[in-house]
Amino acid sequence: QVQLVESGGGLVQAGGSLRLSCAASGRTLSNYAMGWFRQAPGKEREFVADISWGGTITAYADSVKGRFTISRDNAKNTIFLRMNSLKPEDTAVYYCAAEGHSWRVSRPDYWGQGTQVTVSS
């Protein structure tokens, strides 16, 4: 069993930056692809970014490409999402997810509880 706990969300002005963290416990993350998803009010949860277990392969949604960077520190069992040039449309609850035996996160085995990101205009 893996427990994922996100942190780092908050209120920021448009153009600002935040860094989200997701700490895992219960099992090492080194064999899991990890990712970030988000859900805005009234919308479905959507993919934001993911990273392979070794950290060498990353993928991003077009809406965040060039602004967000996903990274991981397997020694600390933690992944990160650096978000720059934030826009009001980035406002959402951000969720961390993990999928074992996969290069990508398409069918997560585990989810975090989410952290709120609010971008004011």
CSV table of C-alpha atoms in Angstrom, one decimal:
chain,number,residue,atom,x,y,z
A,1,GLN,CA,0.0,0.0,0.0
A,2,VAL,CA,1.2,3.5,-0.9
A,3,GLN,CA,0.1,6.7,0.8
A,4,LEU,CA,0.5,9.9,-1.1
A,5,VAL,CA,0.4,13.3,0.6
A,6,GLU,CA,0.5,16.5,-1.4
A,7,SER,CA,1.6,19.9,-0.1
A,8,GLY,CA,2.5,23.3,-1.4
A,9,GLY,CA,-0.8,24.5,-2.7
A,10,GLY,CA,-2.1,28.0,-1.9
A,11,LEU,CA,-3.2,31.3,-3.3
A,12,VAL,CA,-1.0,33.1,-5.8
A,13,GLN,CA,-1.4,36.0,-8.2
A,14,ALA,CA,-1.4,35.4,-11.9
A,15,GLY,CA,2.1,35.2,-13.2
A,16,GLY,CA,3.4,33.8,-9.9
A,17,SER,CA,4.9,30.5,-9.1
A,18,LEU,CA,4.3,27.6,-6.7
A,19,ARG,CA,6.0,24.3,-6.1
A,20,LEU,CA,3.9,21.3,-5.2
A,21,SER,CA,5.3,18.3,-3.4
A,22,CYS,CA,4.0,14.7,-3.1
A,23,ALA,CA,5.5,12.6,-0.4
A,24,ALA,CA,5.0,8.8,-0.5
A,25,SER,CA,5.0,6.4,2.4
A,26,GLY,CA,4.4,2.7,2.7
A,27,ARG,CA,6.5,1.6,-0.2
A,28,THR,CA,9.3,3.0,-2.3
A,29,LEU,CA,8.4,5.0,-5.3
A,30,SER,CA,11.3,3.9,-7.4
A,31,ASN,CA,9.2,1.3,-9.3
A,32,TYR,CA,6.3,3.6,-9.9
A,33,ALA,CA,5.5,6.1,-12.6
A,34,MET,CA,4.2,9.3,-10.9
A,35,GLY,CA,2.0,12.0,-12.1
A,36,TRP,CA,-0.1,15.1,-11.3
A,37,PHE,CA,-3.7,15.6,-12.2
A,38,ARG,CA,-6.0,18.5,-11.5
A,39,GLN,CA,-9.7,19.1,-11.2
A,40,ALA,CA,-11.3,22.5,-11.4
A,41,PRO,CA,-14.8,23.2,-10.1
A,42,GLY,CA,-17.5,21.7,-12.4
A,43,LYS,CA,-14.9,20.0,-14.6
A,44,GLU,CA,-13.5,16.5,-14.9
A,45,ARG,CA,-10.1,15.5,-13.5
A,46,GLU,CA,-7.5,16.1,-16.1
A,47,PHE,CA,-3.9,15.0,-16.7
A,48,VAL,CA,-1.2,17.6,-16.0
A,49,ALA,CA,2.2,15.8,-16.1
A,50,ASP,CA,3.9,12.5,-15.4
A,51,ILE,CA,7.3,11.1,-15.0
A,52,SER,CA,8.8,7.7,-15.4
A,53,TRP,CA,10.1,5.7,-12.5
A,54,GLY,CA,13.7,6.6,-13.4
A,55,GLY,CA,12.9,10.3,-14.0
A,56,THR,CA,14.1,10.2,-17.6
A,57,ILE,CA,10.8,10.4,-19.4
A,58,THR,CA,8.3,13.2,-18.8
A,59,ALA,CA,5.1,14.3,-20.4
A,60,TYR,CA,2.9,17.3,-20.1
A,61,ALA,CA,-0.5,18.5,-21.0
A,62,ASP,CA,-0.4,21.1,-23.8
A,63,SER,CA,-2.0,23.7,-21.4
A,64,VAL,CA,1.0,23.6,-19.0
A,65,LYS,CA,3.9,22.8,-21.4
A,66,GLY,CA,6.7,25.2,-21.0
A,67,ARG,CA,5.4,26.5,-17.7
A,68,PHE,CA,5.3,23.5,-15.4
A,69,THR,CA,8.1,21.1,-14.6
A,70,ILE,CA,7.7,17.7,-13.0
A,71,SER,CA,10.6,16.1,-11.1
A,72,ARG,CA,11.3,13.3,-8.6
A,73,ASP,CA,13.7,12.4,-5.9
A,74,ASN,CA,13.5,8.7,-5.4
A,75,ALA,CA,15.9,8.8,-2.4
A,76,LYS,CA,13.3,11.0,-0.6
A,77,ASN,CA,10.3,9.2,-2.0
A,78,THR,CA,9.0,12.5,-3.3
A,79,ILE,CA,7.9,14.1,-6.5
A,80,PHE,CA,7.5,17.8,-7.3
A,81,LEU,CA,5.6,20.0,-9.7
A,82,ARG,CA,7.1,23.4,-10.3
A,83,MET,CA,4.5,25.8,-11.7
A,84,ASN,CA,5.6,29.1,-13.2
A,85,SER,CA,3.6,31.8,-15.0
A,86,LEU,CA,0.5,30.7,-13.3
A,87,LYS,CA,-2.9,31.6,-14.9
A,88,PRO,CA,-6.3,31.9,-13.3
A,89,GLU,CA,-7.3,28.8,-15.4
A,90,ASP,CA,-4.7,26.8,-13.5
A,91,THR,CA,-7.0,27.1,-10.4
A,92,ALA,CA,-7.9,23.5,-9.3
A,93,VAL,CA,-7.3,20.8,-6.8
A,94,TYR,CA,-4.1,19.1,-7.7
A,95,TYR,CA,-3.7,15.4,-7.1
A,96,CYS,CA,-0.6,13.2,-7.0
A,97,ALA,CA,-0.9,9.7,-8.5
A,98,ALA,CA,1.2,6.6,-8.8
A,99,GLU,CA,1.1,3.7,-11.2
A,100,GLY,CA,3.3,0.6,-10.8
A,101,HIS,CA,4.9,-1.3,-13.7
A,102,SER,CA,4.3,1.5,-16.2
A,103,TRP,CA,6.2,4.3,-17.9
A,104,ARG,CA,3.2,6.5,-17.7
A,105,VAL,CA,0.3,7.2,-15.3
A,106,SER,CA,-2.8,6.3,-17.2
A,107,ARG,CA,-4.5,4.0,-14.7
A,108,PRO,CA,-3.3,5.1,-11.3
A,109,ASP,CA,-3.0,2.6,-8.5
A,110,TYR,CA,-2.9,5.3,-5.8
A,111,TRP,CA,-4.1,8.8,-5.4
A,112,GLY,CA,-3.3,11.6,-2.9
A,113,GLN,CA,-6.0,13.6,-1.2
A,114,GLY,CA,-5.3,16.7,-3.2
A,115,THR,CA,-4.0,20.2,-2.6
A,116,GLN,CA,-5.8,23.4,-3.6
A,117,VAL,CA,-4.2,25.9,-6.0
A,118,THR,CA,-5.9,29.2,-6.5
A,119,VAL,CA,-4.6,31.8,-9.0
A,120,SER,CA,-6.1,35.2,-8.7
A,121,SER,CA,-6.3,37.6,-11.7
